[in-house]
PDB file of C-alpha atoms in Angstrom:
ATOM      1  CA  MET G  30      13.745  -9.864   2.541  1.00 45.00           C
ATOM      2  CA  SER G  31      12.800 -11.271   5.923  1.00 51.00           C
ATOM      3  CA  GLU G  32      10.300 -14.084   6.373  1.00 74.00           C
ATOM      4  CA  THR G  33       7.505 -11.594   6.882  1.00 86.00           C
ATOM      5  CA  PRO G  34       7.116  -8.555   4.648  1.00 95.00           C
ATOM      6  CA  LEU G  35       6.856  -5.035   5.982  1.00 97.00           C
ATOM      7  CA  ILE G  36       3.418  -3.731   5.083  1.00 98.00           C
ATOM      8  CA  TRP G  37       2.255  -0.148   5.247  1.00 98.00           C
ATOM      9  CA  ILE G  38      -1.475   0.420   5.484  1.00 98.00           C
ATOM     10  CA  ILE G  39      -2.281   3.965   4.383  1.00 98.00           C
ATOM     11  CA  ASP G  40      -5.974   4.386   5.112  1.00 97.00           C
ATOM     12  CA  ASP G  41      -8.074   6.775   7.167  1.00 95.00           C
ATOM     13  CA  ASP G  42     -10.857   4.240   7.792  1.00 94.00           C
ATOM     14  CA  ASP G  43     -10.473   2.433  11.131  1.00 95.00           C
ATOM     15  CA  ILE G  44     -12.759  -0.442  10.147  1.00 94.00           C
ATOM     16  CA  SER G  45     -10.761  -1.143   6.978  1.00 94.00           C
ATOM     17  CA  LYS G  46      -7.508  -1.071   8.932  1.00 96.00           C
ATOM     18  CA  TYR G  47      -8.954  -3.418  11.546  1.00 95.00           C
ATOM     19  CA  VAL G  48     -10.071  -5.924   8.883  1.00 95.00           C
ATOM     20  CA  MET G  49      -6.716  -5.784   7.099  1.00 96.00           C
ATOM     21  CA  ASN G  50      -4.777  -6.255  10.343  1.00 96.00           C
ATOM     22  CA  ARG G  51      -6.991  -9.134  11.437  1.00 96.00           C
ATOM     23  CA  ASN G  52      -6.504 -10.881   8.108  1.00 96.00           C
ATOM     24  CA  LEU G  53      -2.764 -10.231   8.115  1.00 96.00           C
ATOM     25  CA  ARG G  54      -2.447 -11.730  11.603  1.00 96.00           C
ATOM     26  CA  GLN G  55      -4.124 -14.875  10.247  1.00 96.00           C
ATOM     27  CA  LEU G  56      -1.270 -15.000   7.742  1.00 95.00           C
ATOM     28  CA  SER G  57       1.255 -14.485  10.576  1.00 94.00           C
ATOM     29  CA  VAL G  58       2.172 -11.084   9.172  1.00 95.00           C
ATOM     30  CA  THR G  59       2.729  -8.752  12.098  1.00 93.00           C
ATOM     31  CA  ASN G  60       5.227  -6.351  10.578  1.00 96.00           C
ATOM     32  CA  VAL G  61       2.570  -3.720   9.789  1.00 97.00           C
ATOM     33  CA  ILE G  62       2.628   0.057  10.145  1.00 97.00           C
ATOM     34  CA  GLU G  63      -0.558   2.108   9.859  1.00 97.00           C
ATOM     35  CA  PHE G  64      -0.920   5.663   8.625  1.00 97.00           C
ATOM     36  CA  THR G  65      -4.121   7.726   8.563  1.00 95.00           C
ATOM     37  CA  ASP G  66      -2.929   9.875   5.657  1.00 94.00           C
ATOM     38  CA  SER G  67      -0.153   9.720   3.098  1.00 94.00           C
ATOM     39  CA  THR G  68       2.059  12.623   4.175  1.00 95.00           C
ATOM     40  CA  GLN G  69       4.098  10.751   6.804  1.00 95.00           C
ATOM     41  CA  PRO G  70       4.766   7.727   4.558  1.00 96.00           C
ATOM     42  CA  LEU G  71       6.045  10.059   1.829  1.00 95.00           C
ATOM     43  CA  LYS G  72       8.402  11.692   4.315  1.00 94.00           C
ATOM     44  CA  ILE G  73       9.688   8.292   5.459  1.00 95.00           C
ATOM     45  CA  LEU G  74      10.255   7.274   1.834  1.00 94.00           C
ATOM     46  CA  SER G  75      12.172  10.453   1.033  1.00 90.00           C
ATOM     47  CA  ASP G  76      14.265  10.193   4.229  1.00 92.00           C
ATOM     48  CA  ASN G  77      15.244   6.553   3.668  1.00 91.00           C
ATOM     49  CA  PHE G  78      16.171   6.111   0.007  1.00 86.00           C
ATOM     50  CA  ASP G  79      19.103   3.872   0.899  1.00 85.00           C
ATOM     51  CA  SER G  80      17.697   2.215   4.037  1.00 86.00           C
ATOM     52  CA  THR G  81      15.613  -0.457   2.390  1.00 86.00           C
ATOM     53  CA  ASP G  82      14.938  -2.210   5.702  1.00 89.00           C
ATOM     54  CA  LYS G  83      12.898   0.840   6.783  1.00 91.00           C
ATOM     55  CA  LEU G  84      10.861   0.832   3.579  1.00 95.00           C
ATOM     56  CA  PRO G  85       7.829  -1.370   2.991  1.00 97.00           C
ATOM     57  CA  ASP G  86       7.586  -4.365   0.733  1.00 96.00           C
ATOM     58  CA  ILE G  87       3.876  -3.717   0.267  1.00 98.00           C
ATOM     59  CA  ILE G  88       1.747  -0.591   0.504  1.00 98.00           C
ATOM     60  CA  LEU G  89      -2.009  -0.989   0.890  1.00 98.00           C
ATOM     61  CA  LEU G  90      -3.135   2.454  -0.236  1.00 98.00           C
ATOM     62  CA  ASP G  91      -6.632   3.849   0.192  1.00 96.00           C
ATOM     63  CA  LEU G  92      -7.814   5.974  -2.718  1.00 95.00           C
ATOM     64  CA  TYR G  93      -9.925   8.523  -0.851  1.00 94.00           C
ATOM     65  CA  MET G  94      -8.186  10.104   2.158  1.00 93.00           C
ATOM     66  CA  PRO G  95      -7.750  13.557   3.645  1.00 89.00           C
ATOM     67  CA  ILE G  96      -4.774  15.776   2.762  1.00 91.00           C
ATOM     68  CA  LEU G  97      -3.478  13.679  -0.180  1.00 94.00           C
ATOM     69  CA  ASP G  98      -5.649  11.079  -1.890  1.00 95.00           C
ATOM     70  CA  GLY G  99      -4.196   7.885  -3.323  1.00 96.00           C
ATOM     71  CA  PHE G 100      -3.598   9.368  -6.766  1.00 97.00           C
ATOM     72  CA  GLN G 101      -1.825  12.407  -5.307  1.00 97.00           C
ATOM     73  CA  PHE G 102       0.309  10.036  -3.218  1.00 97.00           C
ATOM     74  CA  MET G 103       1.206   8.117  -6.377  1.00 97.00           C
ATOM     75  CA  GLU G 104       2.334  11.288  -8.178  1.00 96.00           C
ATOM     76  CA  LYS G 105       4.784  12.026  -5.347  1.00 95.00           C
ATOM     77  CA  PHE G 106       5.745   8.341  -5.025  1.00 96.00           C
ATOM     78  CA  LYS G 107       6.714   8.206  -8.721  1.00 93.00           C
ATOM     79  CA  VAL G 108       9.258  10.957  -8.059  1.00 91.00           C
ATOM     80  CA  ALA G 109      10.623   9.263  -4.917  1.00 89.00           C
ATOM     81  CA  ILE G 110      10.811   5.763  -6.428  1.00 86.00           C
ATOM     82  CA  LYS G 111      13.524   6.891  -8.842  1.00 87.00           C
ATOM     83  CA  ARG G 112      15.955   7.024  -5.901  1.00 89.00           C
ATOM     84  CA  ILE G 113      14.658   4.017  -3.936  1.00 88.00           C
ATOM     85  CA  LYS G 114      16.570   0.765  -4.324  1.00 83.00           C
ATOM     86  CA  LYS G 115      13.689  -1.480  -3.323  1.00 90.00           C
ATOM     87  CA  ASN G 116      10.790  -2.967  -5.223  1.00 91.00           C
ATOM     88  CA  ILE G 117       7.643  -1.804  -3.422  1.00 95.00           C
ATOM     89  CA  GLN G 118       4.333  -3.271  -4.482  1.00 96.00           C
ATOM     90  CA  ILE G 119       1.397  -0.905  -4.175  1.00 97.00           C
ATOM     91  CA  TYR G 120      -2.201  -2.062  -4.020  1.00 97.00           C
ATOM     92  CA  MET G 121      -4.799   0.677  -4.335  1.00 97.00           C
ATOM     93  CA  LEU G 122      -7.847  -0.021  -2.199  1.00 95.00           C
ATOM     94  CA  THR G 123     -11.168   1.726  -2.503  1.00 90.00           C
ATOM     95  CA  SER G 124     -14.878   1.324  -2.151  1.00 88.00           C
ATOM     96  CA  SER G 125     -15.245   3.046  -5.528  1.00 83.00           C
ATOM     97  CA  PHE G 126     -16.535   1.047  -8.466  1.00 84.00           C
ATOM     98  CA  SER G 127     -15.968   4.073 -10.724  1.00 90.00           C
ATOM     99  CA  SER G 128     -14.623   3.017 -14.114  1.00 92.00           C
ATOM    100  CA  GLU G 129     -12.775   6.343 -14.236  1.00 94.00           C
ATOM    101  CA  ASP G 130     -10.900   5.465 -11.010  1.00 93.00           C
ATOM    102  CA  VAL G 131     -10.175   1.936 -12.252  1.00 91.00           C
ATOM    103  CA  ASP G 132      -8.851   3.218 -15.590  1.00 93.00           C
ATOM    104  CA  ARG G 133      -6.744   5.890 -13.923  1.00 94.00           C
ATOM    105  CA  ALA G 134      -5.236   3.355 -11.512  1.00 94.00           C
ATOM    106  CA  LYS G 135      -4.489   0.942 -14.346  1.00 93.00           C
ATOM    107  CA  SER G 136      -2.664   3.721 -16.198  1.00 96.00           C
ATOM    108  CA  ILE G 137      -0.138   4.034 -13.351  1.00 96.00           C
ATOM    109  CA  PRO G 138       2.440   1.253 -13.764  1.00 96.00           C
ATOM    110  CA  GLU G 139       3.607   1.539 -10.145  1.00 96.00           C
ATOM    111  CA  ILE G 140       0.193   0.325  -8.937  1.00 97.00           C
ATOM    112  CA  SER G 141       0.232  -3.466  -8.832  1.00 96.00           C
ATOM    113  CA  GLU G 142      -3.525  -3.817  -8.557  1.00 95.00           C
ATOM    114  CA  TYR G 143      -6.764  -1.930  -7.890  1.00 95.00           C
ATOM    115  CA  ILE G 144      -8.854  -3.743  -5.275  1.00 95.00           C
ATOM    116  CA  VAL G 145     -12.393  -2.917  -4.173  1.00 92.00           C
ATOM    117  CA  LYS G 146     -12.829  -2.971  -0.386  1.00 91.00           C
ATOM    118  CA  PRO G 147     -13.143  -4.849   1.772  1.00 90.00           C
ATOM    119  CA  ILE G 148      -9.920  -6.644   0.948  1.00 92.00           C
ATOM    120  CA  THR G 149     -10.338 -10.359   1.521  1.00 94.00           C
ATOM    121  CA  LEU G 150      -8.077 -12.835   3.235  1.00 96.00           C
ATOM    122  CA  ARG G 151      -7.697 -14.531  -0.138  1.00 96.00           C
ATOM    123  CA  ASN G 152      -6.444 -11.295  -1.755  1.00 96.00           C
ATOM    124  CA  LEU G 153      -4.034 -10.626   1.099  1.00 96.00           C
ATOM    125  CA  THR G 154      -2.724 -14.193   0.916  1.00 96.00           C
ATOM    126  CA  ARG G 155      -2.008 -13.756  -2.796  1.00 96.00           C
ATOM    127  CA  ILE G 156      -0.345 -10.365  -2.224  1.00 96.00           C
ATOM    128  CA  VAL G 157       1.908 -11.619   0.569  1.00 96.00           C
ATOM    129  CA  ASP G 158       2.771 -14.799  -1.343  1.00 94.00           C
ATOM    130  CA  ASN G 159       3.775 -12.729  -4.410  1.00 92.00           C
ATOM    131  CA  VAL G 160       6.211 -10.682  -2.335  1.00 92.00           C
ATOM    132  CA  LEU G 161       7.652 -13.712  -0.536  1.00 90.00           C
ATOM    133  CA  GLN G 162       8.314 -15.450  -3.865  1.00 88.00           C
ATOM    134  CA  GLU G 163      10.414 -12.556  -5.190  1.00 79.00           C
TER     135      GLU G 163
END
């Protein structure tokens, strides 16, 4: 992997994306692609199974979005990941404190962590450091 990970932010909330980008810039992470829903990222994943340089190291995935929510994205991701030759860490982000959402997220092994928004600089530092240490 390069010195800076490729991060996909899949979130329909502009304020959340702004905060995440601002914090990532403080960490000198500028290799970030934003999506307002999860359909385009799924297409990119399915079109690039063997092109790991086009695939993210980290996905910051909002739970509640239009078209496909975070859980629906994960169902499709679990199918795609079988053909992908890259370890992609997924962090589910939400403003929901629902124990049902937390339990459901924890039951999906492909989700590295469930984080309540707003994501902090400290959390992002830990996430980026984990990927860089791989």
